[in-house]
Tab-separated table of C-alpha atoms in Angstrom:
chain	number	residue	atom	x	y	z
O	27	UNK	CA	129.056	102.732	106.442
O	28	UNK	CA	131.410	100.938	103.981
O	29	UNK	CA	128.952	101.467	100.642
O	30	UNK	CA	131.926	100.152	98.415
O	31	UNK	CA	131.113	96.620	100.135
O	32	UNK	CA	127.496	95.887	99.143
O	33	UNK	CA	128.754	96.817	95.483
O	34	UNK	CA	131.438	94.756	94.757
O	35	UNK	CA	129.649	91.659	96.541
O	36	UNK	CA	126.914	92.449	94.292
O	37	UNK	CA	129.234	92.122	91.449
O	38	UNK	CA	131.615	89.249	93.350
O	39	UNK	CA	127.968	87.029	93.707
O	40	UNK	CA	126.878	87.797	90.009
O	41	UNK	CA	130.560	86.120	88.764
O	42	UNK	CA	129.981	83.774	91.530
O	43	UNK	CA	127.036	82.742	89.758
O	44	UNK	CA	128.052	82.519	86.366
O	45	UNK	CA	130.639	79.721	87.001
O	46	UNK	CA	129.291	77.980	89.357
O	47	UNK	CA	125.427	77.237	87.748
O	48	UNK	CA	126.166	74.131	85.625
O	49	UNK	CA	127.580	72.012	88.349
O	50	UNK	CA	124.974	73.739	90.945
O	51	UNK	CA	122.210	72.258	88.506
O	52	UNK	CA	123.779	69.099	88.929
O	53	UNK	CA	124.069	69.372	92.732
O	54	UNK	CA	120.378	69.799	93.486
O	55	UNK	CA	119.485	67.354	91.614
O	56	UNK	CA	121.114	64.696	92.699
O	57	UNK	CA	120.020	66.104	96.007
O	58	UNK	CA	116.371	65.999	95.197
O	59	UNK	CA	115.649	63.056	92.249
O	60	UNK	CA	116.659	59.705	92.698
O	61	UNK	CA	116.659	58.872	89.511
O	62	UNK	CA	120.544	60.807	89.496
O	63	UNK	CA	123.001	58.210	90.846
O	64	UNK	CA	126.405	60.555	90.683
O	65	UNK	CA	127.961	63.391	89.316
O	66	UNK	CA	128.832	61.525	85.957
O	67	UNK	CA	125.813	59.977	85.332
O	68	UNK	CA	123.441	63.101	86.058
O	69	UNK	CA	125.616	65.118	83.748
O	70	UNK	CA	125.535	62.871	81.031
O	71	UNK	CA	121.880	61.952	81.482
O	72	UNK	CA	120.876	65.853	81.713
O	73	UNK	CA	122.802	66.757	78.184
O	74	UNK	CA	121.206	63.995	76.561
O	75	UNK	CA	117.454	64.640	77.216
O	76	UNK	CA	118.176	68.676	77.504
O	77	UNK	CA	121.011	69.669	76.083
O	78	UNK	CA	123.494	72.275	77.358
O	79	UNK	CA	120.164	74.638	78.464
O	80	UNK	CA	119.442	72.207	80.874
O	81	UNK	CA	122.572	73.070	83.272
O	82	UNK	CA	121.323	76.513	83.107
O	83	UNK	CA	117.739	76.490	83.800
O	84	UNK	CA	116.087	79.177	85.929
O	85	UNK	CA	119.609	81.169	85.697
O	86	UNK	CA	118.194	84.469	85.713
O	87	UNK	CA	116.593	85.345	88.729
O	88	UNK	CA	119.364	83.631	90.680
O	89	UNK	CA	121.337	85.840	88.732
O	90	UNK	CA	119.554	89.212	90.167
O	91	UNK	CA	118.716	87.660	93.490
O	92	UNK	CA	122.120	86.380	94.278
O	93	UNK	CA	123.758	89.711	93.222
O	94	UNK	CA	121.863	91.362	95.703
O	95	UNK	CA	122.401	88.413	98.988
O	96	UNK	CA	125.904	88.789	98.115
O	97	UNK	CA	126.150	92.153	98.063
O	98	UNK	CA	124.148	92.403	101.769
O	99	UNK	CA	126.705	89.395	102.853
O	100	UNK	CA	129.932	91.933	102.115
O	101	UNK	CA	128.479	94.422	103.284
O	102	UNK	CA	126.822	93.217	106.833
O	103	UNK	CA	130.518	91.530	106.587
O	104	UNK	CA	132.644	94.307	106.645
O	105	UNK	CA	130.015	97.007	108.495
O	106	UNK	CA	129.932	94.552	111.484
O	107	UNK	CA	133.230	94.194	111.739
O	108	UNK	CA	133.501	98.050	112.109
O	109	UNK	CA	131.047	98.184	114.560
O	110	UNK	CA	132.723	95.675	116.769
O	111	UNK	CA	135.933	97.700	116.630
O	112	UNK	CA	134.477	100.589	117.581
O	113	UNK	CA	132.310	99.377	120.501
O	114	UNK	CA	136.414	98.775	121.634
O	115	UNK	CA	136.460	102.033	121.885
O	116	UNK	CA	139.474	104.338	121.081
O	117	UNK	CA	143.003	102.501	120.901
O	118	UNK	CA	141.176	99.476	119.428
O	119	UNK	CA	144.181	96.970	117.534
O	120	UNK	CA	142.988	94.665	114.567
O	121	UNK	CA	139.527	92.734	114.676
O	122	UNK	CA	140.053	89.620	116.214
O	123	UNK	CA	138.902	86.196	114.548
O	124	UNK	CA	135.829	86.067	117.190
O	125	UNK	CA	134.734	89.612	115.366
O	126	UNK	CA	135.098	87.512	112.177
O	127	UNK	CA	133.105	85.086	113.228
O	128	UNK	CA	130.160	86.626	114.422
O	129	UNK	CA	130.564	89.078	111.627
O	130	UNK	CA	130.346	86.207	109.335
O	131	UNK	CA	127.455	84.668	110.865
O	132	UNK	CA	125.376	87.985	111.347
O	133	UNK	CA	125.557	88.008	107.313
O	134	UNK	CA	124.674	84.405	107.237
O	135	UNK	CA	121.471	85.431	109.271
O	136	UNK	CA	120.727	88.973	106.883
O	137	UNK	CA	120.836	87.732	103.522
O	138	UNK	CA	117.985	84.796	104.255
O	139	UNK	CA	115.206	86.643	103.868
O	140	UNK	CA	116.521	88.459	100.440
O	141	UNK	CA	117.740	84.655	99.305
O	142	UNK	CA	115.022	82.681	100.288
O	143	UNK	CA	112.094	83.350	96.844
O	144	UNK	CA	114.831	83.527	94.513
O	145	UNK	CA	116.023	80.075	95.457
O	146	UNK	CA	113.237	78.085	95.859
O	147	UNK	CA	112.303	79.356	91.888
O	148	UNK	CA	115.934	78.735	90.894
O	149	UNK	CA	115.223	75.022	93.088
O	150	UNK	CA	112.289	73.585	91.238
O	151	UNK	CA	113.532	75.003	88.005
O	152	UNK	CA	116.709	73.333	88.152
O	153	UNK	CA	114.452	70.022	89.070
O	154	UNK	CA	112.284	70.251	86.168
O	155	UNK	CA	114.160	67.560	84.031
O	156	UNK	CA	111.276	67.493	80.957
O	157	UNK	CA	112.014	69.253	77.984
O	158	UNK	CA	110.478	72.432	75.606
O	159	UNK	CA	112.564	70.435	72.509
O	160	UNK	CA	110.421	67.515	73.048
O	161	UNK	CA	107.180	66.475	70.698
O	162	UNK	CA	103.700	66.786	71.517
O	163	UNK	CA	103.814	63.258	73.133
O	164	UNK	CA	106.193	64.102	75.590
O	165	UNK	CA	105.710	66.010	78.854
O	166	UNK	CA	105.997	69.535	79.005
O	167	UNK	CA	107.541	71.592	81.902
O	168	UNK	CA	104.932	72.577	84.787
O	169	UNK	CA	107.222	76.170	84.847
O	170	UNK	CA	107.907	78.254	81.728
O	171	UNK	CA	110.232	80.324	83.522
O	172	UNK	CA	111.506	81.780	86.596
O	173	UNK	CA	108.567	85.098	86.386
O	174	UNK	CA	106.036	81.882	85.663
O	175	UNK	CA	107.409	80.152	88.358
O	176	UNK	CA	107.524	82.629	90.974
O	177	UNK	CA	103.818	83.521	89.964
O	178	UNK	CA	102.799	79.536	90.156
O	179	UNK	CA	103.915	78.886	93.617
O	180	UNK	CA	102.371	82.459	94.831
O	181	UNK	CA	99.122	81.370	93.173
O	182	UNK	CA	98.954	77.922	94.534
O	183	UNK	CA	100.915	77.907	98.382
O	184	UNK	CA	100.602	81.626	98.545
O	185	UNK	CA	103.549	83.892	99.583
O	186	UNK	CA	104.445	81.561	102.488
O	187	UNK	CA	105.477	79.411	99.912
O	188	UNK	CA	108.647	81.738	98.458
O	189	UNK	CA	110.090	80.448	101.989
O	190	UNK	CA	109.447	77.233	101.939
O	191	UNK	CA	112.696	76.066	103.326
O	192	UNK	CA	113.733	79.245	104.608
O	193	UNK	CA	114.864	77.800	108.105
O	194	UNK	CA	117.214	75.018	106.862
O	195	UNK	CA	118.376	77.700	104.691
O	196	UNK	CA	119.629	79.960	107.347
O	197	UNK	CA	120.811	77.496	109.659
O	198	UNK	CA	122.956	76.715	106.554
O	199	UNK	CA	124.432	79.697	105.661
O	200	UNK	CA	124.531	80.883	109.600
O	201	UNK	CA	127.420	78.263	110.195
O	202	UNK	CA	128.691	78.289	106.688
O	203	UNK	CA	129.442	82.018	106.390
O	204	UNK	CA	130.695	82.252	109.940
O	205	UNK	CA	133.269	79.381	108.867
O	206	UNK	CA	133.930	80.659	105.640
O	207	UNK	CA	135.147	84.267	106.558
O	208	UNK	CA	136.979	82.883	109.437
O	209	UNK	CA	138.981	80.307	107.344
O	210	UNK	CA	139.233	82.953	104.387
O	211	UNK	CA	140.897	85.519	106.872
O	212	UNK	CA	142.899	83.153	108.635
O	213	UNK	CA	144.181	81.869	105.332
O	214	UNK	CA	145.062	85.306	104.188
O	215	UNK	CA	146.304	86.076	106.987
O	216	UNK	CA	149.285	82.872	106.959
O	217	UNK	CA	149.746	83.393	103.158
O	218	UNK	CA	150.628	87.463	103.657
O	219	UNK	CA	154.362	87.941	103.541
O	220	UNK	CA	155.859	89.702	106.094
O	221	UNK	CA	156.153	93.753	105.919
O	222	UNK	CA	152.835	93.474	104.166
O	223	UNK	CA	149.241	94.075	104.762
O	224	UNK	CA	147.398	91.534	102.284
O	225	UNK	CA	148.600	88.144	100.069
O	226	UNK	CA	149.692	88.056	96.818
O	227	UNK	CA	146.270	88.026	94.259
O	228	UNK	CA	147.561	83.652	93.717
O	229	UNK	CA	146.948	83.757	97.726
O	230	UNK	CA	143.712	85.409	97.519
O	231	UNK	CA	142.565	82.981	94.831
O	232	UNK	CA	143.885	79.935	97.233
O	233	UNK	CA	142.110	81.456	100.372
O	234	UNK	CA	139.246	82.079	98.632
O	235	UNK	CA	138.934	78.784	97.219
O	236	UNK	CA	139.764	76.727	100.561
O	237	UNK	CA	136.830	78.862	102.399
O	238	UNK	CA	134.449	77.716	99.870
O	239	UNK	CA	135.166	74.164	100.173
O	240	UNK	CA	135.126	74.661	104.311
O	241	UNK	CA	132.009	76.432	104.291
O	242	UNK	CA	130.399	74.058	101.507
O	243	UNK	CA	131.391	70.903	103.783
O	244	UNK	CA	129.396	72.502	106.868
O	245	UNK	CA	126.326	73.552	104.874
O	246	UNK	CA	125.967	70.134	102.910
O	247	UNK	CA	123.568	68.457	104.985
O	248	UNK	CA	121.048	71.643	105.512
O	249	UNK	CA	121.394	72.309	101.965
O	250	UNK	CA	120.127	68.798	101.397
O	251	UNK	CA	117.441	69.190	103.726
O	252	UNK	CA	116.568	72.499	101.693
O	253	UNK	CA	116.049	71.179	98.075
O	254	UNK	CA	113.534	68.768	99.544
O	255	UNK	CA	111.529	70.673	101.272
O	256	UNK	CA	111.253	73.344	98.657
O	257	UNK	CA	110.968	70.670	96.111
O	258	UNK	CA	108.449	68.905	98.870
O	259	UNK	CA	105.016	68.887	96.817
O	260	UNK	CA	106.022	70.506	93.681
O	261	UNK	CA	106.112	67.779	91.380
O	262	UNK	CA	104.613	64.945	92.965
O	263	UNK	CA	102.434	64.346	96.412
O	264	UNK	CA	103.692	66.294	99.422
O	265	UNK	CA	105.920	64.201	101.534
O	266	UNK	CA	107.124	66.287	104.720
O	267	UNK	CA	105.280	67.734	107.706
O	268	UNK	CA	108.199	69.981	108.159
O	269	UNK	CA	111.809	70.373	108.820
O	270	UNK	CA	111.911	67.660	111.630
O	271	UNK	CA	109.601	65.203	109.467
O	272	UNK	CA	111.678	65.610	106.635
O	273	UNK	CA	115.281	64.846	109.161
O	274	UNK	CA	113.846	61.577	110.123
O	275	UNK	CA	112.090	60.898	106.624
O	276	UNK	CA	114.896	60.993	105.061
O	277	UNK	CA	117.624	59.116	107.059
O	278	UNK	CA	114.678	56.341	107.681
O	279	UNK	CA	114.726	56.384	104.010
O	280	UNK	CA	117.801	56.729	102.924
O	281	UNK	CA	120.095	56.630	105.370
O	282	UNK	CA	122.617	59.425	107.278
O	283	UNK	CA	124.851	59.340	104.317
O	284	UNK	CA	122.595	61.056	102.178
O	285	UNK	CA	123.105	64.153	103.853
O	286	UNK	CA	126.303	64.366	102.337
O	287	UNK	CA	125.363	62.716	98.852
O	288	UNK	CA	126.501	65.927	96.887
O	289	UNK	CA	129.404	66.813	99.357
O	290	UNK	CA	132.038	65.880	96.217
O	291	UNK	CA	129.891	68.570	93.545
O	292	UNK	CA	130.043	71.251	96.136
O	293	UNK	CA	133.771	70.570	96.741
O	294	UNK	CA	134.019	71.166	92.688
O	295	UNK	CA	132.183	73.978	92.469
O	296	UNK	CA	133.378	76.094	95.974
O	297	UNK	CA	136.862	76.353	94.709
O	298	UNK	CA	135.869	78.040	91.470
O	299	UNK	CA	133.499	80.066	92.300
O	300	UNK	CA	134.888	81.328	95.744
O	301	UNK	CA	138.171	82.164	93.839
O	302	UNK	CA	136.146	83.463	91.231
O	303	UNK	CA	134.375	85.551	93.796
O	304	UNK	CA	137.003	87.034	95.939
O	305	UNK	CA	139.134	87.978	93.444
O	306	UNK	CA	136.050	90.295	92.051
O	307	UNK	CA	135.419	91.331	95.346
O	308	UNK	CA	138.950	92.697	96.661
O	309	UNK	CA	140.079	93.916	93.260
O	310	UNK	CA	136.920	95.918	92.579
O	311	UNK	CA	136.945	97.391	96.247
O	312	UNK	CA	140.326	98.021	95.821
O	313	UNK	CA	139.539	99.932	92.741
O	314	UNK	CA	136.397	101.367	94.008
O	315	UNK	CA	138.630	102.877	96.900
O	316	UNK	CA	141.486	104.115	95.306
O	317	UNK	CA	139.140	106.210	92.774
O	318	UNK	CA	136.872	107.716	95.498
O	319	UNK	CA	139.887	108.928	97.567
């Protein structure tokens, strides 16, 4: 089993993280609030009423919890592709970019049910748009925190509730990381000069980047469907009956487009952070590798 994997995912997600929460905030709430017309205008309007803490609200468990799906993502990654080159048998040549694939998706599939509290608390904190700075005549948050609000939605939708949207969440990240290994291997693949086995660290950073923008543009619409049903009674009167409800609900509503309302933010934050991310990833396995040998 490749060990050095699940550890520098773990590490690759945590820097993942950390540049990419600001403009995440900003994505799931233009998802979820309707009062957030566009990128520019939710940005400005979140500073102003909560200042720079707002961007970063309910950062720490995502923090923990997305250290650890990334570090099962890597390392169902790269085990699975082992195991499909050895049920080759002996003589077996490079994986091919079905093993990738289904590799890819397999992690898509494991790190759900590790994902799935941690975002629905890192969800509804993001959402919650009032205010500790505010006076005593203005509303105070319904969560204090992301402990508080794990314990809340326990207490009042039991632990069913820490998967409330768990199903749009894997069909999400079951196409998404499928796609996104696929395009980051075939991209590393055209960008490696000949004579060598891997791209330049600038190609690495470019790969990385492009797979989080094709993976992002798959996932969009699921991740729309998501937010609302984890946001779905939270703040206001329950609104879906479930994940098909809240399909038609929403495009009777609001239209098809709407599915794809935040499809810019995630292009601006999958480059970053997928760089970001990769570049942890194969320079700390790199290092991880060399020192153990």
């Amino acid at each position: 089993m490749h060990i050095v994997d699940f550890v520098s995912g773990s590490f690759a997600g945590a820097c993942g993280v950390a540049v990419g929460y600001p403009l995440d905030t900003v994505k799931v709430r233009i998802q979820t609030q309707r009062q957030f017309t566009g990128i520019w205008q939710c940005v400005v309007a979140t500073f102003s009423k909560e200042g720079v803490h707002g961007f970063f609200k309910g950062m720490t468990l995502p923090l923990i919890t997305i250290s650890m799906t990334s570090s099962v993502v890597f390392g169902t990654y790269r085990n699975c592709l082992q195991c499909l080159s050895q049920a080759r048998g002996a003589g077996y040549g490079p994986n091919t970019k079905l093993d990738v694939f289904l590799s890819g998706m397999t992690a898509g599939v494991a790190q759900t049910s590790v994902m799935s509290p941690g975002d629905i608390v890192k969800v509804r904190l993001q959402c919650q748009t009032a205010s500790k700075r505010g006076g005593t005549s203005t509303p105070k948050p319904k969560y204090r925190g992301p402990v508080h609000c794990l314990l809340s939605i326990v207490k009042e939708e039991g632990l069913r509730g820490l998967y409330r949207g768990a199903l749009p969440l894997m069909l999400r990240d079951t196409a998404s990381y499928a796609t996104y290994f696929l395009t980051y291997a075939t991209l590393c693949e055209w960008l490696t000069d000949s004579g060598k086995d891997k791209p330049s660290w600038s190609g690495v950073m470019l790969a990385g980047g492009l797979a989080g923008i094709v993976g992002w543009t798959l996932a969009t619409p699921m991740d729309v469907i998501k937010a609302r049903l984890q946001m779905d009674g939270a703040l206001e009167k329950r609104r879906y009956k479930g994940f098909f409800h809240c399909i038609t609900e929403t495009v009777r509503s609001e239209g098809a487009g709407v599915f794809f309302k935040s499809l810019g933010i995630n292009w601006l934050r999958a480059f970053p952070v997928n760089m970001v991310v990769f570049v942890t990833y194969e320079g700390l396995t790199k290092f991880l590798r060399d020192s153990t040998r």
